[in-house]
Amino acid sequence: MSRPLTIAVAQSGAVQKDDPRQANVARLCKMMSDAADQGADIVVFTEIALTTFFPRYYAEDRAEMDQWFEREMPNAATQPLFDLARERGVGFYLGYGELTPEGRHFNTSILVDKEARIVGKYRKVHLPGHDEFDPDRAFQHLEKRYFEPGDLGFPVWDTMGGTMGMCICNDRRWPETFRVMGLKGVELVMLGYNTPSANSQNDGETAEMRKFHNRLTLQAGAYQNSTFVAAAAKAGTEDGHHMFGESCIVAPTGEIIAMAKTEDDELVIAEIDLDDTAFGKATVFDFARHRRIEHYGIISTQTGVTKPSVK
Ligand code: CDT
């Protein structure tokens, strides 16, 4: 049995504050077109792919940030991407800031099939950072100010020949993200990320360490759930802030099978066989046989740590 799928991870180079959406979408269309030329079935774009990573900016009046959000999808700016997807017969993952008709803000991704239909939506659950200006940080990361935590859980979708799931950036650091989708049989987890190369609260943490944490979490999530993972960075220096690249595709063994070489717009392509997820799911990670849920209760009933009381 074989279920081949060609994945193209479309890493974005920096998007500056003043770059117009239309120009940013044109860059994404160029990558989609190049990916289609190379036989891609699905293109994975990054988190907040249409604009600069705006949560680094503080505004006392949150409404000032609404300029960075999309009120509908597709819209005039993104329609070319949908038209191209339909014309070339490729699906895609796209991350963007979502402003709902009710005035709610989410850090969102969508899954679009080869007919350019939106078949899935995910809203980022694990929002990093803080919600008020923090003078002690070298730079701000105000996701908790500008977004609500996602309210859709971690759904998966049977589409394009496999069981597909999505998450966004900081979600990858949480094993629960992958496990919940693993329990739904996910075979490919797609995600985008904007990860600063510096830790705003610890100038001793190197960029190499932060790249290691990126690979560690993606590889662990893939291996422990026997799933492919495709991760697309926004990289390079945006408005003076550097973000690392290392967009990659991880196999269900946990091995990285393709990785970006630059910090610019770059395609990372791999032809995979979704059936390669079957072995791990039937052996070491056969959840039905091996999981011991009688011991896992606090994972879903408790957030913080409770230490044993000292006698
Ligand atoms: N965009 C995003 O979620 N970025 C965060 C930075 C937090 S630093 C631990 C990330 O997890 O990469």
Short mmCIF file of C-alpha atoms and ligand atoms in Angstrom, two decimals:
data_model
loop_
_atom_site.label_atom_id
_atom_site.label_comp_id
_atom_site.label_asym_id
_atom_site.label_seq_id
_atom_site.Cartn_x
_atom_site.Cartn_y
_atom_site.Cartn_z
CA MET A 1 0.00 0.00 0.00
CA SER A 2 1.16 3.46 -0.70
CA ARG A 3 -0.32 6.92 -0.24
CA PRO A 4 2.23 9.30 -1.74
CA LEU A 5 1.96 13.01 -0.98
CA THR A 6 4.36 15.74 -1.99
CA ILE A 7 4.59 18.39 0.73
CA ALA A 8 6.07 21.83 0.13
CA VAL A 9 6.85 23.84 3.22
CA ALA A 10 6.93 27.48 2.12
CA GLN A 11 9.19 29.38 4.47
CA SER A 12 8.67 33.15 4.39
CA GLY A 13 11.55 35.57 4.67
CA ALA A 14 10.98 38.73 6.68
CA VAL A 15 7.82 40.79 6.11
CA GLN A 16 8.33 44.41 7.14
CA LYS A 17 5.71 46.56 8.85
CA ASP A 18 5.11 48.69 5.77
CA ASP A 19 5.01 45.88 3.21
CA PRO A 20 1.53 45.88 1.63
CA ARG A 21 -0.57 42.70 1.89
CA GLN A 22 -0.86 42.44 -1.88
CA ALA A 23 2.95 42.25 -2.18
CA ASN A 24 3.13 39.66 0.59
CA VAL A 25 0.43 37.55 -1.09
CA ALA A 26 2.32 37.82 -4.39
CA ARG A 27 5.35 36.29 -2.65
CA LEU A 28 3.19 33.43 -1.35
CA CYS A 29 1.71 32.92 -4.84
CA LYS A 30 5.21 32.73 -6.35
CA MET A 31 6.13 30.00 -3.86
CA MET A 32 2.85 28.16 -4.51
CA SER A 33 3.43 28.29 -8.24
CA ASP A 34 7.03 27.01 -7.88
CA ALA A 35 5.78 24.26 -5.55
CA ALA A 36 3.14 23.21 -8.08
CA ASP A 37 5.84 23.09 -10.78
CA GLN A 38 7.66 20.61 -8.54
CA GLY A 39 4.60 18.42 -8.11
CA ALA A 40 3.44 19.58 -4.68
CA ASP A 41 0.06 18.37 -3.43
CA ILE A 42 0.00 20.73 -0.47
CA VAL A 43 1.85 23.92 0.49
CA VAL A 44 2.39 24.85 4.14
CA PHE A 45 2.69 28.59 4.75
CA THR A 46 3.63 30.15 8.06
CA GLU A 47 1.90 31.71 11.07
CA ILE A 48 0.60 35.27 10.49
CA ALA A 49 1.79 34.83 6.92
CA LEU A 50 0.13 37.92 5.45
CA THR A 51 1.77 40.62 7.59
CA THR A 52 4.70 41.33 9.83
CA PHE A 53 4.59 39.58 13.22
CA PHE A 54 2.65 42.44 14.85
CA PRO A 55 2.46 41.12 18.47
CA ARG A 56 5.92 42.61 18.97
CA TYR A 57 4.27 46.06 18.89
CA TYR A 58 2.43 47.58 21.83
CA ALA A 59 -0.70 49.69 21.41
CA GLU A 60 -2.63 50.93 24.41
CA ASP A 61 -5.73 50.95 22.24
CA ARG A 62 -6.02 47.39 20.95
CA ALA A 63 -8.23 48.54 18.08
CA GLU A 64 -5.12 50.09 16.53
CA MET A 65 -3.97 46.54 15.81
CA ASP A 66 -7.10 45.62 13.83
CA GLN A 67 -5.28 46.67 10.65
CA TRP A 68 -3.30 43.41 10.92
CA PHE A 69 -6.38 41.16 10.99
CA GLU A 70 -8.53 39.62 8.23
CA ARG A 71 -12.31 40.12 8.53
CA GLU A 72 -13.13 37.43 6.00
CA MET A 73 -11.32 34.63 4.23
CA PRO A 74 -10.78 34.64 1.36
CA ASN A 75 -10.82 38.42 0.93
CA ALA A 76 -9.68 40.74 -1.82
CA ALA A 77 -6.03 40.46 -0.80
CA THR A 78 -5.92 36.67 -0.49
CA GLN A 79 -8.24 35.72 -3.37
CA PRO A 80 -5.24 35.33 -5.77
CA LEU A 81 -3.87 32.56 -3.55
CA PHE A 82 -7.19 30.69 -3.64
CA ASP A 83 -7.50 31.20 -7.42
CA LEU A 84 -3.98 29.88 -7.97
CA ALA A 85 -4.57 26.87 -5.70
CA ARG A 86 -7.67 25.90 -7.74
CA GLU A 87 -5.91 26.49 -11.05
CA ARG A 88 -2.82 24.44 -10.08
CA GLY A 89 -4.67 21.82 -8.01
CA VAL A 90 -2.73 22.26 -4.76
CA GLY A 91 -4.01 22.44 -1.20
CA PHE A 92 -2.55 24.77 1.42
CA TYR A 93 -2.22 25.71 5.10
CA LEU A 94 -2.27 29.45 5.81
CA GLY A 95 -1.86 31.31 9.10
CA TYR A 96 -3.38 34.78 9.66
CA GLY A 97 -4.94 37.05 12.29
CA GLU A 98 -8.71 36.48 12.31
CA LEU A 99 -11.21 39.19 13.34
CA THR A 100 -14.67 37.66 13.54
CA PRO A 101 -17.96 39.48 12.80
CA GLU A 102 -18.55 39.45 16.59
CA GLY A 103 -15.28 41.34 17.14
CA ARG A 104 -13.24 38.40 18.45
CA HIS A 105 -9.54 38.05 17.61
CA PHE A 106 -7.76 34.77 17.02
CA ASN A 107 -4.39 33.59 15.74
CA THR A 108 -5.82 31.28 13.09
CA SER A 109 -4.85 28.81 10.39
CA ILE A 110 -6.96 27.30 7.65
CA LEU A 111 -6.63 24.14 5.59
CA VAL A 112 -7.66 24.58 1.97
CA ASP A 113 -8.15 21.64 -0.40
CA LYS A 114 -7.16 21.28 -4.05
CA GLU A 115 -10.47 22.80 -5.18
CA ALA A 116 -9.69 25.85 -3.01
CA ARG A 117 -12.41 25.02 -0.47
CA ILE A 118 -11.68 25.82 3.18
CA VAL A 119 -12.01 22.38 4.76
CA GLY A 120 -10.55 23.14 8.18
CA LYS A 121 -9.97 25.96 10.63
CA TYR A 122 -7.79 26.00 13.74
CA ARG A 123 -7.35 28.77 16.33
CA LYS A 124 -4.11 28.83 18.33
CA VAL A 125 -4.64 27.39 21.79
CA HIS A 126 -1.30 28.06 23.51
CA LEU A 127 -0.72 31.80 23.30
CA PRO A 128 2.76 32.76 24.52
CA GLY A 129 3.89 36.08 25.94
CA HIS A 130 2.01 38.63 28.04
CA ASP A 131 -0.92 41.03 27.87
CA GLU A 132 0.50 44.29 29.20
CA PHE A 133 3.59 46.28 28.18
CA ASP A 134 6.58 44.73 29.98
CA PRO A 135 9.49 47.18 30.41
CA ASP A 136 11.76 44.39 31.67
CA ARG A 137 11.75 42.56 28.35
CA ALA A 138 14.19 43.34 25.56
CA PHE A 139 11.17 43.31 23.22
CA GLN A 140 7.47 42.67 23.54
CA HIS A 141 5.51 39.52 22.70
CA LEU A 142 1.89 40.57 23.17
CA GLU A 143 -0.07 37.61 21.83
CA LYS A 144 -2.01 37.36 25.08
CA ARG A 145 -3.09 40.99 24.58
CA TYR A 146 -4.22 40.76 20.99
CA PHE A 147 -5.68 37.25 20.71
CA GLU A 148 -8.14 35.08 22.61
CA PRO A 149 -7.10 31.46 23.17
CA GLY A 150 -8.48 29.24 20.44
CA ASP A 151 -11.93 27.76 21.00
CA LEU A 152 -11.95 24.98 18.42
CA GLY A 153 -9.75 22.39 20.12
CA PHE A 154 -7.43 20.33 17.92
CA PRO A 155 -9.61 18.91 15.14
CA VAL A 156 -8.28 16.72 12.33
CA TRP A 157 -9.70 16.32 8.83
CA ASP A 158 -9.74 13.49 6.30
CA THR A 159 -8.75 15.28 3.14
CA MET A 160 -6.23 15.07 0.30
CA GLY A 161 -5.67 11.38 0.95
CA GLY A 162 -4.79 11.52 4.66
CA THR A 163 -5.78 12.57 8.16
CA MET A 164 -4.55 16.14 8.56
CA GLY A 165 -4.15 18.34 11.61
CA MET A 166 -2.96 21.87 12.35
CA CYS A 167 -1.37 23.81 15.16
CA ILE A 168 0.48 27.12 15.40
CA CYS A 169 3.97 27.96 16.66
CA ASN A 170 4.02 27.83 20.49
CA ASP A 171 1.55 24.91 20.36
CA ARG A 172 4.46 22.70 19.23
CA ARG A 173 6.12 23.05 22.63
CA TRP A 174 3.18 21.29 24.31
CA PRO A 175 3.00 17.50 23.96
CA GLU A 176 -0.76 17.67 24.57
CA THR A 177 -1.13 19.37 21.16
CA PHE A 178 0.28 16.42 19.28
CA ARG A 179 -1.23 13.76 21.53
CA VAL A 180 -4.79 15.05 21.14
CA MET A 181 -4.40 14.90 17.37
CA GLY A 182 -2.54 11.59 17.67
CA LEU A 183 -5.59 10.17 19.44
CA LYS A 184 -7.61 11.16 16.37
CA GLY A 185 -5.25 9.29 14.07
CA VAL A 186 -3.43 12.27 12.63
CA GLU A 187 -0.93 11.47 9.86
CA LEU A 188 0.32 14.96 8.99
CA VAL A 189 0.48 17.91 11.40
CA MET A 190 1.07 21.27 9.71
CA LEU A 191 2.16 24.41 11.49
CA GLY A 192 3.67 27.82 10.99
CA TYR A 193 5.90 29.70 13.41
CA ASN A 194 7.45 33.12 14.12
CA THR A 195 10.13 32.43 16.69
CA PRO A 196 12.55 35.18 17.73
CA SER A 197 16.21 34.10 17.79
CA ALA A 198 16.63 35.86 21.14
CA ASN A 199 14.85 35.23 24.43
CA SER A 200 13.48 38.63 25.51
CA GLN A 201 13.89 37.63 29.19
CA ASN A 202 17.22 35.79 29.07
CA ASP A 203 20.06 37.18 26.97
CA GLY A 204 22.16 34.13 27.85
CA GLU A 205 19.98 31.83 25.75
CA THR A 206 21.60 31.36 22.36
CA ALA A 207 19.89 31.20 18.99
CA GLU A 208 21.36 27.70 18.64
CA MET A 209 19.56 26.62 21.81
CA ARG A 210 16.29 28.03 20.50
CA LYS A 211 16.71 26.22 17.18
CA PHE A 212 17.42 23.03 19.12
CA HIS A 213 14.16 23.45 21.04
CA ASN A 214 12.33 23.91 17.74
CA ARG A 215 13.71 20.67 16.32
CA LEU A 216 13.31 18.82 19.63
CA THR A 217 9.60 19.58 19.93
CA LEU A 218 8.78 18.90 16.28
CA GLN A 219 10.72 15.64 16.26
CA ALA A 220 9.25 14.45 19.56
CA GLY A 221 5.71 15.29 18.45
CA ALA A 222 6.21 13.34 15.23
CA TYR A 223 7.85 10.28 16.80
CA GLN A 224 5.57 9.96 19.84
CA ASN A 225 2.46 10.02 17.65
CA SER A 226 3.91 8.36 14.54
CA THR A 227 2.93 11.25 12.31
CA PHE A 228 4.59 13.45 9.72
CA VAL A 229 5.10 17.08 10.77
CA ALA A 230 5.57 19.96 8.34
CA ALA A 231 6.69 23.24 9.92
CA ALA A 232 7.07 26.58 8.14
CA ALA A 233 9.00 29.47 9.68
CA LYS A 234 8.83 33.18 9.13
CA ALA A 235 12.54 33.94 9.19
CA GLY A 236 15.05 36.73 8.88
CA THR A 237 15.08 40.22 10.34
CA GLU A 238 11.67 41.90 10.60
CA ASP A 239 11.80 45.52 11.66
CA GLY A 240 15.07 44.85 13.50
CA HIS A 241 14.01 41.57 15.13
CA HIS A 242 15.65 38.37 13.97
CA MET A 243 13.72 35.10 13.68
CA PHE A 244 15.38 31.80 12.85
CA GLY A 245 14.35 29.62 9.92
CA GLU A 246 14.97 25.88 9.90
CA SER A 247 11.56 25.14 8.35
CA CYS A 248 11.44 21.40 8.06
CA ILE A 249 9.58 18.18 7.38
CA VAL A 250 9.79 15.44 10.01
CA ALA A 251 9.07 11.73 9.43
CA PRO A 252 7.08 9.53 11.86
CA THR A 253 10.43 8.12 13.02
CA GLY A 254 11.28 11.57 14.34
CA GLU A 255 13.93 12.11 11.67
CA ILE A 256 14.14 15.42 9.82
CA ILE A 257 13.90 14.57 6.13
CA ALA A 258 14.17 18.09 4.66
CA MET A 259 15.18 21.46 6.09
CA ALA A 260 15.50 25.06 4.85
CA LYS A 261 18.99 26.33 4.12
CA THR A 262 18.25 30.06 4.09
CA GLU A 263 16.28 32.66 6.01
CA ASP A 264 14.47 33.87 2.89
CA ASP A 265 11.40 32.75 0.98
CA GLU A 266 12.32 29.12 0.33
CA LEU A 267 10.54 25.89 -0.52
CA VAL A 268 11.35 22.74 1.43
CA ILE A 269 9.94 19.78 -0.46
CA ALA A 270 9.62 16.09 0.32
CA GLU A 271 7.67 13.28 -1.29
CA ILE A 272 6.29 11.22 1.57
CA ASP A 273 4.16 8.09 1.91
CA LEU A 274 1.39 8.59 4.47
CA ASP A 275 1.35 4.82 4.98
CA ASP A 276 4.72 5.23 6.73
CA THR A 277 2.73 6.39 9.75
CA ALA A 278 1.15 2.93 10.13
CA PHE A 279 4.04 0.98 11.65
CA GLY A 280 4.58 3.19 14.72
CA LYS A 281 0.81 3.47 15.26
CA ALA A 282 0.53 -0.34 15.29
CA THR A 283 3.55 -1.05 17.51
CA VAL A 284 5.32 1.18 20.08
CA PHE A 285 2.62 3.85 19.82
CA ASP A 286 -0.42 1.60 19.53
CA PHE A 287 -2.32 3.82 21.95
CA ALA A 288 -5.20 1.39 22.52
CA ARG A 289 -2.81 -1.30 23.80
CA HIS A 290 -0.26 0.74 25.70
CA ARG A 291 -1.75 3.95 27.12
CA ARG A 292 -2.59 3.92 30.85
CA ILE A 293 -5.23 6.60 31.15
CA GLU A 294 -5.97 5.69 34.78
CA HIS A 295 -2.75 7.58 35.59
CA TYR A 296 -3.20 10.59 33.31
CA GLY A 297 -6.17 12.33 34.96
CA ILE A 298 -4.37 15.46 36.15
CA ILE A 299 -3.29 16.25 32.61
CA SER A 300 -6.78 17.48 31.83
CA THR A 301 -7.90 18.63 35.28
CA GLN A 302 -4.92 20.67 36.49
CA THR A 303 -2.79 23.41 34.85
CA GLY A 304 -0.06 24.28 37.38
CA VAL A 305 2.23 22.07 39.45
CA THR A 306 1.23 20.57 42.81
CA LYS A 307 4.17 19.16 44.78
CA PRO A 308 3.71 16.43 47.37
CA SER A 309 3.13 18.00 50.77
CA VAL A 310 6.14 17.74 53.07
CA LYS A 311 5.42 15.43 56.07
N1 CDT B 1 4.68 32.97 17.64
C1 CDT B 1 5.02 32.24 18.72
O1 CDT B 1 4.21 31.50 19.28
N2 CDT B 1 6.26 32.41 19.17
C2 CDT B 1 6.74 31.78 20.37
C3 CDT B 1 7.81 32.57 20.98
C4 CDT B 1 7.87 32.32 22.41
S1 CDT B 1 9.48 32.10 22.95
C5 CDT B 1 9.39 30.65 23.89
C6 CDT B 1 7.26 30.35 20.15
O2 CDT B 1 6.88 29.47 20.91
O3 CDT B 1 8.07 30.13 19.26
#
